[in-house]
Amino acid sequence: MIDGFLRQGAKRGFGPTLHIEGDALMLHGWWHTAYRVTDEVIAVRNEEPREEAPVLDDLIAALEAKGLLRVAIDPPLIQPITYTELSLGQVSWALWAPDPDTGQRALEAKAGEETFLSDNPFQEADWTAELGGARRVAGLPTALVLTVGVEQEQAEALGAALGDCRMEIRTFEEFPPSSCGALIPGAIVVDATGDRGREFIMELRTEACGRFIPVAALTDSAGPPPGADEVLHPAAPPAAWVPVVRSLLP
């Protein structure tokens, strides 16, 4: 999670103790550990967490390896920024940057950003954080793949190829679209070679629990059927589906 936060610019990610939520790195699901002002300027919580964890030591080691320096403690602009961006009250922050001037310029730019007019009110909601968080809190693996209508042998081969994912295999008869909320899958693979599968995807999109879950459709068509996000060729070996399925997972 630290590597993804600092080096890859990840906006979503979940591990056993840390998760990434936008530009915040969170410990144990609630404790703000770091805030990404820019890719090169990071605010780190200048306090020890209530629950013992080596995360701050690991984070500081990664910051130093990235070539950043601790350039300031509680610079004046950090509080209004973290209050606005994280809805977080008074806490102490250490600012890490390549040099003091770069850190100060980054804070000034962030504090001067106008977000109201740039926000898109018609943008679809992103529920990946909620889905990943629910799986983590429940003690489940961070990625759950559900197959619906896919032949048992193909689904099992896909699960073996994915390796670190939890697989749930269902038929159309035993899994109506309204049931997806009970499993909270990260991605759904649907056999859409027939009308039953294509209708399932459309019905899934009308359900609250299925509106934002990515769907990969098994189909011979060149493009995805309505409601699906990606296409998987049904004649290809399931191992060949892995890159597409992984690209859909939060």
JSON list of C-alpha atoms in Angstrom, two decimals:
[
{"chain": "A", "resi": 1, "resn": "MET", "atom": "CA", "xyz": [0.00, 0.00, 0.00]},
{"chain": "A", "resi": 2, "resn": "ILE", "atom": "CA", "xyz": [2.85, 2.42, 0.80]},
{"chain": "A", "resi": 3, "resn": "ASP", "atom": "CA", "xyz": [4.51, 1.71, -2.55]},
{"chain": "A", "resi": 4, "resn": "GLY", "atom": "CA", "xyz": [1.23, 2.21, -4.38]},
{"chain": "A", "resi": 5, "resn": "PHE", "atom": "CA", "xyz": [0.56, 5.44, -2.50]},
{"chain": "A", "resi": 6, "resn": "LEU", "atom": "CA", "xyz": [4.01, 6.97, -3.00]},
{"chain": "A", "resi": 7, "resn": "ARG", "atom": "CA", "xyz": [5.29, 5.61, -6.30]},
{"chain": "A", "resi": 8, "resn": "GLN", "atom": "CA", "xyz": [2.26, 4.62, -8.34]},
{"chain": "A", "resi": 9, "resn": "GLY", "atom": "CA", "xyz": [-0.13, 7.41, -7.44]},
{"chain": "A", "resi": 10, "resn": "ALA", "atom": "CA", "xyz": [-2.85, 4.90, -6.55]},
{"chain": "A", "resi": 11, "resn": "LYS", "atom": "CA", "xyz": [-6.23, 6.32, -5.56]},
{"chain": "A", "resi": 12, "resn": "ARG", "atom": "CA", "xyz": [-7.71, 3.02, -4.36]},
{"chain": "A", "resi": 13, "resn": "GLY", "atom": "CA", "xyz": [-6.14, 0.06, -2.64]},
{"chain": "A", "resi": 14, "resn": "PHE", "atom": "CA", "xyz": [-6.71, -2.22, 0.36]},
{"chain": "A", "resi": 15, "resn": "GLY", "atom": "CA", "xyz": [-4.35, -4.25, 2.52]},
{"chain": "A", "resi": 16, "resn": "PRO", "atom": "CA", "xyz": [-4.57, -5.94, 5.93]},
{"chain": "A", "resi": 17, "resn": "THR", "atom": "CA", "xyz": [-3.86, -2.72, 7.87]},
{"chain": "A", "resi": 18, "resn": "LEU", "atom": "CA", "xyz": [-3.62, 0.11, 5.32]},
{"chain": "A", "resi": 19, "resn": "HIS", "atom": "CA", "xyz": [-5.90, 1.37, 2.60]},
{"chain": "A", "resi": 20, "resn": "ILE", "atom": "CA", "xyz": [-5.68, 4.19, 0.09]},
{"chain": "A", "resi": 21, "resn": "GLU", "atom": "CA", "xyz": [-8.68, 6.47, -0.17]},
{"chain": "A", "resi": 22, "resn": "GLY", "atom": "CA", "xyz": [-8.16, 9.12, -2.82]},
{"chain": "A", "resi": 23, "resn": "ASP", "atom": "CA", "xyz": [-5.12, 11.11, -1.69]},
{"chain": "A", "resi": 24, "resn": "ALA", "atom": "CA", "xyz": [-5.21, 9.76, 1.88]},
{"chain": "A", "resi": 25, "resn": "LEU", "atom": "CA", "xyz": [-3.38, 6.77, 3.33]},
{"chain": "A", "resi": 26, "resn": "MET", "atom": "CA", "xyz": [-5.48, 5.28, 6.13]},
{"chain": "A", "resi": 27, "resn": "LEU", "atom": "CA", "xyz": [-4.50, 2.93, 8.97]},
{"chain": "A", "resi": 28, "resn": "HIS", "atom": "CA", "xyz": [-7.01, 0.44, 10.40]},
{"chain": "A", "resi": 29, "resn": "GLY", "atom": "CA", "xyz": [-9.75, 1.93, 8.28]},
{"chain": "A", "resi": 30, "resn": "TRP", "atom": "CA", "xyz": [-10.01, 5.30, 10.02]},
{"chain": "A", "resi": 31, "resn": "TRP", "atom": "CA", "xyz": [-6.66, 6.81, 11.13]},
{"chain": "A", "resi": 32, "resn": "HIS", "atom": "CA", "xyz": [-5.32, 9.31, 8.58]},
{"chain": "A", "resi": 33, "resn": "THR", "atom": "CA", "xyz": [-1.64, 8.45, 8.21]},
{"chain": "A", "resi": 34, "resn": "ALA", "atom": "CA", "xyz": [-0.58, 10.57, 5.23]},
{"chain": "A", "resi": 35, "resn": "TYR", "atom": "CA", "xyz": [-1.99, 13.00, 2.72]},
{"chain": "A", "resi": 36, "resn": "ARG", "atom": "CA", "xyz": [-0.69, 13.37, -0.83]},
{"chain": "A", "resi": 37, "resn": "VAL", "atom": "CA", "xyz": [-0.45, 17.10, -1.63]},
{"chain": "A", "resi": 38, "resn": "THR", "atom": "CA", "xyz": [1.32, 16.22, -4.90]},
{"chain": "A", "resi": 39, "resn": "ASP", "atom": "CA", "xyz": [3.27, 13.16, -6.00]},
{"chain": "A", "resi": 40, "resn": "GLU", "atom": "CA", "xyz": [6.43, 14.81, -4.62]},
{"chain": "A", "resi": 41, "resn": "VAL", "atom": "CA", "xyz": [5.00, 16.53, -1.54]},
{"chain": "A", "resi": 42, "resn": "ILE", "atom": "CA", "xyz": [3.51, 14.35, 1.20]},
{"chain": "A", "resi": 43, "resn": "ALA", "atom": "CA", "xyz": [2.08, 15.33, 4.57]},
{"chain": "A", "resi": 44, "resn": "VAL", "atom": "CA", "xyz": [2.67, 12.64, 7.21]},
{"chain": "A", "resi": 45, "resn": "ARG", "atom": "CA", "xyz": [0.81, 12.43, 10.50]},
{"chain": "A", "resi": 46, "resn": "ASN", "atom": "CA", "xyz": [3.20, 13.70, 13.18]},
{"chain": "A", "resi": 47, "resn": "GLU", "atom": "CA", "xyz": [1.59, 11.61, 15.91]},
{"chain": "A", "resi": 48, "resn": "GLU", "atom": "CA", "xyz": [1.71, 7.98, 16.96]},
{"chain": "A", "resi": 49, "resn": "PRO", "atom": "CA", "xyz": [-1.37, 5.88, 16.20]},
{"chain": "A", "resi": 50, "resn": "ARG", "atom": "CA", "xyz": [-3.35, 4.59, 19.15]},
{"chain": "A", "resi": 51, "resn": "GLU", "atom": "CA", "xyz": [-2.85, 1.00, 18.01]},
{"chain": "A", "resi": 52, "resn": "GLU", "atom": "CA", "xyz": [0.76, -0.10, 17.78]},
{"chain": "A", "resi": 53, "resn": "ALA", "atom": "CA", "xyz": [1.87, -0.43, 14.17]},
{"chain": "A", "resi": 54, "resn": "PRO", "atom": "CA", "xyz": [5.21, 0.05, 12.37]},
{"chain": "A", "resi": 55, "resn": "VAL", "atom": "CA", "xyz": [3.48, 1.90, 9.54]},
{"chain": "A", "resi": 56, "resn": "LEU", "atom": "CA", "xyz": [5.03, 5.31, 10.28]},
{"chain": "A", "resi": 57, "resn": "ASP", "atom": "CA", "xyz": [8.55, 3.87, 10.33]},
{"chain": "A", "resi": 58, "resn": "ASP", "atom": "CA", "xyz": [7.90, 2.04, 7.07]},
{"chain": "A", "resi": 59, "resn": "LEU", "atom": "CA", "xyz": [6.39, 5.13, 5.50]},
{"chain": "A", "resi": 60, "resn": "ILE", "atom": "CA", "xyz": [9.30, 7.37, 6.53]},
{"chain": "A", "resi": 61, "resn": "ALA", "atom": "CA", "xyz": [11.80, 4.84, 5.17]},
{"chain": "A", "resi": 62, "resn": "ALA", "atom": "CA", "xyz": [9.93, 4.85, 1.85]},
{"chain": "A", "resi": 63, "resn": "LEU", "atom": "CA", "xyz": [9.86, 8.66, 1.77]},
{"chain": "A", "resi": 64, "resn": "GLU", "atom": "CA", "xyz": [13.61, 8.79, 2.35]},
{"chain": "A", "resi": 65, "resn": "ALA", "atom": "CA", "xyz": [14.17, 6.19, -0.37]},
{"chain": "A", "resi": 66, "resn": "LYS", "atom": "CA", "xyz": [12.14, 8.41, -2.69]},
{"chain": "A", "resi": 67, "resn": "GLY", "atom": "CA", "xyz": [14.60, 11.23, -1.98]},
{"chain": "A", "resi": 68, "resn": "LEU", "atom": "CA", "xyz": [12.22, 13.39, 0.06]},
{"chain": "A", "resi": 69, "resn": "LEU", "atom": "CA", "xyz": [13.14, 15.38, 3.18]},
{"chain": "A", "resi": 70, "resn": "ARG", "atom": "CA", "xyz": [11.13, 16.46, 6.20]},
{"chain": "A", "resi": 71, "resn": "VAL", "atom": "CA", "xyz": [11.02, 20.18, 5.45]},
{"chain": "A", "resi": 72, "resn": "ALA", "atom": "CA", "xyz": [8.43, 21.50, 7.93]},
{"chain": "A", "resi": 73, "resn": "ILE", "atom": "CA", "xyz": [6.27, 20.69, 10.93]},
{"chain": "A", "resi": 74, "resn": "ASP", "atom": "CA", "xyz": [2.71, 22.04, 10.87]},
{"chain": "A", "resi": 75, "resn": "PRO", "atom": "CA", "xyz": [3.15, 24.62, 8.10]},
{"chain": "A", "resi": 76, "resn": "PRO", "atom": "CA", "xyz": [0.29, 27.16, 8.32]},
{"chain": "A", "resi": 77, "resn": "LEU", "atom": "CA", "xyz": [-1.56, 26.03, 5.18]},
{"chain": "A", "resi": 78, "resn": "ILE", "atom": "CA", "xyz": [-1.70, 22.33, 6.02]},
{"chain": "A", "resi": 79, "resn": "GLN", "atom": "CA", "xyz": [-4.59, 22.61, 8.49]},
{"chain": "A", "resi": 80, "resn": "PRO", "atom": "CA", "xyz": [-7.09, 24.31, 6.16]},
{"chain": "A", "resi": 81, "resn": "ILE", "atom": "CA", "xyz": [-6.11, 21.90, 3.39]},
{"chain": "A", "resi": 82, "resn": "THR", "atom": "CA", "xyz": [-6.58, 18.73, 5.44]},
{"chain": "A", "resi": 83, "resn": "TYR", "atom": "CA", "xyz": [-9.76, 20.10, 6.99]},
{"chain": "A", "resi": 84, "resn": "THR", "atom": "CA", "xyz": [-11.20, 20.76, 3.52]},
{"chain": "A", "resi": 85, "resn": "GLU", "atom": "CA", "xyz": [-9.90, 17.64, 1.80]},
{"chain": "A", "resi": 86, "resn": "LEU", "atom": "CA", "xyz": [-10.14, 15.09, 4.62]},
{"chain": "A", "resi": 87, "resn": "SER", "atom": "CA", "xyz": [-12.75, 16.65, 6.95]},
{"chain": "A", "resi": 88, "resn": "LEU", "atom": "CA", "xyz": [-10.10, 16.21, 9.64]},
{"chain": "A", "resi": 89, "resn": "GLY", "atom": "CA", "xyz": [-9.74, 18.46, 12.65]},
{"chain": "A", "resi": 90, "resn": "GLN", "atom": "CA", "xyz": [-6.61, 19.68, 14.39]},
{"chain": "A", "resi": 91, "resn": "VAL", "atom": "CA", "xyz": [-3.77, 17.17, 14.13]},
{"chain": "A", "resi": 92, "resn": "SER", "atom": "CA", "xyz": [-0.02, 17.59, 13.71]},
{"chain": "A", "resi": 93, "resn": "TRP", "atom": "CA", "xyz": [1.58, 17.05, 10.28]},
{"chain": "A", "resi": 94, "resn": "ALA", "atom": "CA", "xyz": [5.15, 16.78, 9.02]},
{"chain": "A", "resi": 95, "resn": "LEU", "atom": "CA", "xyz": [5.67, 17.94, 5.45]},
{"chain": "A", "resi": 96, "resn": "TRP", "atom": "CA", "xyz": [7.99, 15.91, 3.22]},
{"chain": "A", "resi": 97, "resn": "ALA", "atom": "CA", "xyz": [9.25, 17.35, -0.07]},
{"chain": "A", "resi": 98, "resn": "PRO", "atom": "CA", "xyz": [12.41, 17.55, -2.20]},
{"chain": "A", "resi": 99, "resn": "ASP", "atom": "CA", "xyz": [13.12, 20.96, -0.59]},
{"chain": "A", "resi": 100, "resn": "PRO", "atom": "CA", "xyz": [11.28, 23.63, 1.48]},
{"chain": "A", "resi": 101, "resn": "ASP", "atom": "CA", "xyz": [10.43, 25.83, -1.51]},
{"chain": "A", "resi": 102, "resn": "THR", "atom": "CA", "xyz": [8.83, 22.96, -3.43]},
{"chain": "A", "resi": 103, "resn": "GLY", "atom": "CA", "xyz": [6.79, 22.02, -0.38]},
{"chain": "A", "resi": 104, "resn": "GLN", "atom": "CA", "xyz": [5.58, 25.58, 0.17]},
{"chain": "A", "resi": 105, "resn": "ARG", "atom": "CA", "xyz": [4.64, 26.06, -3.49]},
{"chain": "A", "resi": 106, "resn": "ALA", "atom": "CA", "xyz": [2.68, 22.81, -3.46]},
{"chain": "A", "resi": 107, "resn": "LEU", "atom": "CA", "xyz": [0.74, 23.88, -0.37]},
{"chain": "A", "resi": 108, "resn": "GLU", "atom": "CA", "xyz": [-0.03, 27.28, -1.87]},
{"chain": "A", "resi": 109, "resn": "ALA", "atom": "CA", "xyz": [-1.25, 25.71, -5.10]},
{"chain": "A", "resi": 110, "resn": "LYS", "atom": "CA", "xyz": [-3.42, 23.19, -3.26]},
{"chain": "A", "resi": 111, "resn": "ALA", "atom": "CA", "xyz": [-4.89, 25.84, -0.96]},
{"chain": "A", "resi": 112, "resn": "GLY", "atom": "CA", "xyz": [-5.73, 28.01, -3.97]},
{"chain": "A", "resi": 113, "resn": "GLU", "atom": "CA", "xyz": [-7.47, 25.29, -5.97]},
{"chain": "A", "resi": 114, "resn": "GLU", "atom": "CA", "xyz": [-11.08, 25.97, -6.94]},
{"chain": "A", "resi": 115, "resn": "THR", "atom": "CA", "xyz": [-12.86, 22.63, -6.75]},
{"chain": "A", "resi": 116, "resn": "PHE", "atom": "CA", "xyz": [-16.52, 23.69, -6.91]},
{"chain": "A", "resi": 117, "resn": "LEU", "atom": "CA", "xyz": [-16.58, 24.58, -10.60]},
{"chain": "A", "resi": 118, "resn": "SER", "atom": "CA", "xyz": [-14.29, 21.72, -11.62]},
{"chain": "A", "resi": 119, "resn": "ASP", "atom": "CA", "xyz": [-16.41, 19.00, -10.04]},
{"chain": "A", "resi": 120, "resn": "ASN", "atom": "CA", "xyz": [-18.65, 17.18, -12.51]},
{"chain": "A", "resi": 121, "resn": "PRO", "atom": "CA", "xyz": [-22.12, 16.80, -10.95]},
{"chain": "A", "resi": 122, "resn": "PHE", "atom": "CA", "xyz": [-23.02, 14.21, -13.61]},
{"chain": "A", "resi": 123, "resn": "GLN", "atom": "CA", "xyz": [-20.05, 11.95, -12.98]},
{"chain": "A", "resi": 124, "resn": "GLU", "atom": "CA", "xyz": [-20.97, 8.41, -11.93]},
{"chain": "A", "resi": 125, "resn": "ALA", "atom": "CA", "xyz": [-20.26, 7.57, -8.31]},
{"chain": "A", "resi": 126, "resn": "ASP", "atom": "CA", "xyz": [-17.18, 5.44, -7.60]},
{"chain": "A", "resi": 127, "resn": "TRP", "atom": "CA", "xyz": [-17.96, 2.71, -5.07]},
{"chain": "A", "resi": 128, "resn": "THR", "atom": "CA", "xyz": [-14.65, 0.86, -5.21]},
{"chain": "A", "resi": 129, "resn": "ALA", "atom": "CA", "xyz": [-13.55, 2.24, -1.84]},
{"chain": "A", "resi": 130, "resn": "GLU", "atom": "CA", "xyz": [-16.74, 1.09, -0.17]},
{"chain": "A", "resi": 131, "resn": "LEU", "atom": "CA", "xyz": [-16.57, -2.34, -1.78]},
{"chain": "A", "resi": 132, "resn": "GLY", "atom": "CA", "xyz": [-12.94, -2.87, -0.90]},
{"chain": "A", "resi": 133, "resn": "GLY", "atom": "CA", "xyz": [-13.44, -1.57, 2.61]},
{"chain": "A", "resi": 134, "resn": "ALA", "atom": "CA", "xyz": [-16.38, -3.87, 3.23]},
{"chain": "A", "resi": 135, "resn": "ARG", "atom": "CA", "xyz": [-14.34, -6.90, 2.16]},
{"chain": "A", "resi": 136, "resn": "ARG", "atom": "CA", "xyz": [-11.40, -5.86, 4.32]},
{"chain": "A", "resi": 137, "resn": "VAL", "atom": "CA", "xyz": [-13.50, -5.25, 7.42]},
{"chain": "A", "resi": 138, "resn": "ALA", "atom": "CA", "xyz": [-15.17, -8.63, 6.89]},
{"chain": "A", "resi": 139, "resn": "GLY", "atom": "CA", "xyz": [-11.76, -10.30, 6.80]},
{"chain": "A", "resi": 140, "resn": "LEU", "atom": "CA", "xyz": [-12.19, -11.42, 3.19]},
{"chain": "A", "resi": 141, "resn": "PRO", "atom": "CA", "xyz": [-9.58, -11.32, 0.43]},
{"chain": "A", "resi": 142, "resn": "THR", "atom": "CA", "xyz": [-9.38, -7.94, -1.24]},
{"chain": "A", "resi": 143, "resn": "ALA", "atom": "CA", "xyz": [-10.63, -9.29, -4.58]},
{"chain": "A", "resi": 144, "resn": "LEU", "atom": "CA", "xyz": [-13.75, -11.39, -5.12]},
{"chain": "A", "resi": 145, "resn": "VAL", "atom": "CA", "xyz": [-14.73, -12.54, -8.60]},
{"chain": "A", "resi": 146, "resn": "LEU", "atom": "CA", "xyz": [-18.24, -13.84, -9.27]},
{"chain": "A", "resi": 147, "resn": "THR", "atom": "CA", "xyz": [-19.09, -15.91, -12.34]},
{"chain": "A", "resi": 148, "resn": "VAL", "atom": "CA", "xyz": [-22.70, -16.30, -13.42]},
{"chain": "A", "resi": 149, "resn": "GLY", "atom": "CA", "xyz": [-23.76, -18.84, -16.03]},
{"chain": "A", "resi": 150, "resn": "VAL", "atom": "CA", "xyz": [-20.16, -19.74, -16.82]},
{"chain": "A", "resi": 151, "resn": "GLU", "atom": "CA", "xyz": [-19.43, -23.46, -17.15]},
{"chain": "A", "resi": 152, "resn": "GLN", "atom": "CA", "xyz": [-18.09, -24.92, -13.92]},
{"chain": "A", "resi": 153, "resn": "GLU", "atom": "CA", "xyz": [-14.87, -26.13, -15.51]},
{"chain": "A", "resi": 154, "resn": "GLN", "atom": "CA", "xyz": [-14.15, -22.74, -17.07]},
{"chain": "A", "resi": 155, "resn": "ALA", "atom": "CA", "xyz": [-14.94, -20.88, -13.84]},
{"chain": "A", "resi": 156, "resn": "GLU", "atom": "CA", "xyz": [-12.68, -23.14, -11.79]},
{"chain": "A", "resi": 157, "resn": "ALA", "atom": "CA", "xyz": [-9.87, -22.73, -14.32]},
{"chain": "A", "resi": 158, "resn": "LEU", "atom": "CA", "xyz": [-10.27, -18.95, -14.10]},
{"chain": "A", "resi": 159, "resn": "GLY", "atom": "CA", "xyz": [-10.10, -19.12, -10.31]},
{"chain": "A", "resi": 160, "resn": "ALA", "atom": "CA", "xyz": [-6.92, -21.19, -10.48]},
{"chain": "A", "resi": 161, "resn": "ALA", "atom": "CA", "xyz": [-5.36, -18.73, -12.92]},
{"chain": "A", "resi": 162, "resn": "LEU", "atom": "CA", "xyz": [-6.26, -15.73, -10.77]},
{"chain": "A", "resi": 163, "resn": "GLY", "atom": "CA", "xyz": [-4.76, -17.45, -7.72]},
{"chain": "A", "resi": 164, "resn": "ASP", "atom": "CA", "xyz": [-5.09, -14.77, -5.04]},
{"chain": "A", "resi": 165, "resn": "CYS", "atom": "CA", "xyz": [-8.78, -14.03, -5.63]},
{"chain": "A", "resi": 166, "resn": "ARG", "atom": "CA", "xyz": [-11.78, -15.57, -3.98]},
{"chain": "A", "resi": 167, "resn": "MET", "atom": "CA", "xyz": [-14.13, -17.13, -6.54]},
{"chain": "A", "resi": 168, "resn": "GLU", "atom": "CA", "xyz": [-17.89, -17.57, -6.33]},
{"chain": "A", "resi": 169, "resn": "ILE", "atom": "CA", "xyz": [-19.51, -19.68, -9.06]},
{"chain": "A", "resi": 170, "resn": "ARG", "atom": "CA", "xyz": [-23.26, -19.40, -9.66]},
{"chain": "A", "resi": 171, "resn": "THR", "atom": "CA", "xyz": [-25.83, -20.44, -12.27]},
{"chain": "A", "resi": 172, "resn": "PHE", "atom": "CA", "xyz": [-28.49, -18.10, -13.61]},
{"chain": "A", "resi": 173, "resn": "GLU", "atom": "CA", "xyz": [-31.13, -20.12, -11.76]},
{"chain": "A", "resi": 174, "resn": "GLU", "atom": "CA", "xyz": [-29.52, -19.77, -8.33]},
{"chain": "A", "resi": 175, "resn": "PHE", "atom": "CA", "xyz": [-28.33, -16.19, -8.62]},
{"chain": "A", "resi": 176, "resn": "PRO", "atom": "CA", "xyz": [-30.80, -13.45, -9.58]},
{"chain": "A", "resi": 177, "resn": "PRO", "atom": "CA", "xyz": [-29.29, -9.98, -10.25]},
{"chain": "A", "resi": 178, "resn": "SER", "atom": "CA", "xyz": [-30.68, -8.66, -6.96]},
{"chain": "A", "resi": 179, "resn": "SER", "atom": "CA", "xyz": [-28.41, -11.06, -5.03]},
{"chain": "A", "resi": 180, "resn": "CYS", "atom": "CA", "xyz": [-25.12, -9.33, -5.89]},
{"chain": "A", "resi": 181, "resn": "GLY", "atom": "CA", "xyz": [-25.30, -7.14, -2.77]},
{"chain": "A", "resi": 182, "resn": "ALA", "atom": "CA", "xyz": [-24.95, -10.20, -0.54]},
{"chain": "A", "resi": 183, "resn": "LEU", "atom": "CA", "xyz": [-21.53, -11.08, -2.01]},
{"chain": "A", "resi": 184, "resn": "ILE", "atom": "CA", "xyz": [-20.12, -7.62, -2.84]},
{"chain": "A", "resi": 185, "resn": "PRO", "atom": "CA", "xyz": [-18.03, -8.88, -5.78]},
{"chain": "A", "resi": 186, "resn": "GLY", "atom": "CA", "xyz": [-15.22, -6.81, -7.22]},
{"chain": "A", "resi": 187, "resn": "ALA", "atom": "CA", "xyz": [-16.05, -8.00, -10.74]},
{"chain": "A", "resi": 188, "resn": "ILE", "atom": "CA", "xyz": [-18.64, -10.25, -12.36]},
{"chain": "A", "resi": 189, "resn": "VAL", "atom": "CA", "xyz": [-18.05, -12.57, -15.32]},
{"chain": "A", "resi": 190, "resn": "VAL", "atom": "CA", "xyz": [-21.27, -13.44, -17.15]},
{"chain": "A", "resi": 191, "resn": "ASP", "atom": "CA", "xyz": [-21.84, -15.94, -19.95]},
{"chain": "A", "resi": 192, "resn": "ALA", "atom": "CA", "xyz": [-23.50, -13.63, -22.47]},
{"chain": "A", "resi": 193, "resn": "THR", "atom": "CA", "xyz": [-23.34, -16.00, -25.45]},
{"chain": "A", "resi": 194, "resn": "GLY", "atom": "CA", "xyz": [-27.12, -16.35, -25.20]},
{"chain": "A", "resi": 195, "resn": "ASP", "atom": "CA", "xyz": [-30.12, -14.14, -24.50]},
{"chain": "A", "resi": 196, "resn": "ARG", "atom": "CA", "xyz": [-30.27, -15.27, -20.86]},
{"chain": "A", "resi": 197, "resn": "GLY", "atom": "CA", "xyz": [-26.86, -13.79, -20.08]},
{"chain": "A", "resi": 198, "resn": "ARG", "atom": "CA", "xyz": [-27.46, -10.55, -21.95]},
{"chain": "A", "resi": 199, "resn": "GLU", "atom": "CA", "xyz": [-30.76, -10.09, -20.13]},
{"chain": "A", "resi": 200, "resn": "PHE", "atom": "CA", "xyz": [-29.02, -10.82, -16.82]},
{"chain": "A", "resi": 201, "resn": "ILE", "atom": "CA", "xyz": [-26.53, -8.00, -17.39]},
{"chain": "A", "resi": 202, "resn": "MET", "atom": "CA", "xyz": [-29.27, -5.52, -18.23]},
{"chain": "A", "resi": 203, "resn": "GLU", "atom": "CA", "xyz": [-31.27, -6.53, -15.14]},
{"chain": "A", "resi": 204, "resn": "LEU", "atom": "CA", "xyz": [-28.12, -6.28, -13.02]},
{"chain": "A", "resi": 205, "resn": "ARG", "atom": "CA", "xyz": [-27.68, -2.66, -14.07]},
{"chain": "A", "resi": 206, "resn": "THR", "atom": "CA", "xyz": [-31.18, -1.81, -12.84]},
{"chain": "A", "resi": 207, "resn": "GLU", "atom": "CA", "xyz": [-30.38, -3.10, -9.34]},
{"chain": "A", "resi": 208, "resn": "ALA", "atom": "CA", "xyz": [-28.80, -0.69, -6.85]},
{"chain": "A", "resi": 209, "resn": "CYS", "atom": "CA", "xyz": [-26.15, -3.27, -5.92]},
{"chain": "A", "resi": 210, "resn": "GLY", "atom": "CA", "xyz": [-25.18, -3.88, -9.53]},
{"chain": "A", "resi": 211, "resn": "ARG", "atom": "CA", "xyz": [-24.99, -0.43, -11.05]},
{"chain": "A", "resi": 212, "resn": "PHE", "atom": "CA", "xyz": [-21.31, 0.16, -10.42]},
{"chain": "A", "resi": 213, "resn": "ILE", "atom": "CA", "xyz": [-19.83, -3.35, -10.32]},
{"chain": "A", "resi": 214, "resn": "PRO", "atom": "CA", "xyz": [-17.74, -4.00, -13.46]},
{"chain": "A", "resi": 215, "resn": "VAL", "atom": "CA", "xyz": [-18.94, -6.80, -15.73]},
{"chain": "A", "resi": 216, "resn": "ALA", "atom": "CA", "xyz": [-16.97, -8.89, -18.22]},
{"chain": "A", "resi": 217, "resn": "ALA", "atom": "CA", "xyz": [-19.15, -10.69, -20.75]},
{"chain": "A", "resi": 218, "resn": "LEU", "atom": "CA", "xyz": [-18.34, -13.96, -22.50]},
{"chain": "A", "resi": 219, "resn": "THR", "atom": "CA", "xyz": [-19.43, -13.25, -26.07]},
{"chain": "A", "resi": 220, "resn": "ASP", "atom": "CA", "xyz": [-18.39, -13.75, -29.68]},
{"chain": "A", "resi": 221, "resn": "SER", "atom": "CA", "xyz": [-19.39, -10.16, -30.45]},
{"chain": "A", "resi": 222, "resn": "ALA", "atom": "CA", "xyz": [-16.72, -7.60, -31.22]},
{"chain": "A", "resi": 223, "resn": "GLY", "atom": "CA", "xyz": [-17.99, -5.20, -28.58]},
{"chain": "A", "resi": 224, "resn": "PRO", "atom": "CA", "xyz": [-19.53, -5.67, -25.13]},
{"chain": "A", "resi": 225, "resn": "PRO", "atom": "CA", "xyz": [-23.30, -6.20, -24.93]},
{"chain": "A", "resi": 226, "resn": "PRO", "atom": "CA", "xyz": [-25.34, -3.41, -23.30]},
{"chain": "A", "resi": 227, "resn": "GLY", "atom": "CA", "xyz": [-24.40, -3.00, -19.64]},
{"chain": "A", "resi": 228, "resn": "ALA", "atom": "CA", "xyz": [-21.09, -4.88, -19.86]},
{"chain": "A", "resi": 229, "resn": "ASP", "atom": "CA", "xyz": [-17.67, -3.25, -19.56]},
{"chain": "A", "resi": 230, "resn": "GLU", "atom": "CA", "xyz": [-15.36, -5.76, -21.24]},
{"chain": "A", "resi": 231, "resn": "VAL", "atom": "CA", "xyz": [-15.49, -8.73, -23.59]},
{"chain": "A", "resi": 232, "resn": "LEU", "atom": "CA", "xyz": [-14.00, -12.19, -22.97]},
{"chain": "A", "resi": 233, "resn": "HIS", "atom": "CA", "xyz": [-13.86, -14.65, -25.85]},
{"chain": "A", "resi": 234, "resn": "PRO", "atom": "CA", "xyz": [-15.69, -17.83, -24.76]},
{"chain": "A", "resi": 235, "resn": "ALA", "atom": "CA", "xyz": [-13.42, -20.09, -26.84]},
{"chain": "A", "resi": 236, "resn": "ALA", "atom": "CA", "xyz": [-10.22, -18.71, -25.27]},
{"chain": "A", "resi": 237, "resn": "PRO", "atom": "CA", "xyz": [-8.66, -20.56, -22.33]},
{"chain": "A", "resi": 238, "resn": "PRO", "atom": "CA", "xyz": [-9.74, -18.97, -19.02]},
{"chain": "A", "resi": 239, "resn": "ALA", "atom": "CA", "xyz": [-6.12, -18.08, -18.26]},
{"chain": "A", "resi": 240, "resn": "ALA", "atom": "CA", "xyz": [-6.29, -15.66, -21.20]},
{"chain": "A", "resi": 241, "resn": "TRP", "atom": "CA", "xyz": [-9.16, -13.84, -19.47]},
{"chain": "A", "resi": 242, "resn": "VAL", "atom": "CA", "xyz": [-7.04, -12.97, -16.43]},
{"chain": "A", "resi": 243, "resn": "PRO", "atom": "CA", "xyz": [-5.60, -9.59, -17.61]},
{"chain": "A", "resi": 244, "resn": "VAL", "atom": "CA", "xyz": [-9.08, -8.29, -18.43]},
{"chain": "A", "resi": 245, "resn": "VAL", "atom": "CA", "xyz": [-10.61, -9.51, -15.17]},
{"chain": "A", "resi": 246, "resn": "ARG", "atom": "CA", "xyz": [-7.75, -8.07, -13.11]},
{"chain": "A", "resi": 247, "resn": "SER", "atom": "CA", "xyz": [-8.13, -4.72, -14.86]},
{"chain": "A", "resi": 248, "resn": "LEU", "atom": "CA", "xyz": [-11.71, -4.54, -13.58]},
{"chain": "A", "resi": 249, "resn": "LEU", "atom": "CA", "xyz": [-10.89, -5.31, -9.95]},
{"chain": "A", "resi": 250, "resn": "PRO", "atom": "CA", "xyz": [-10.55, -2.40, -7.48]}
]
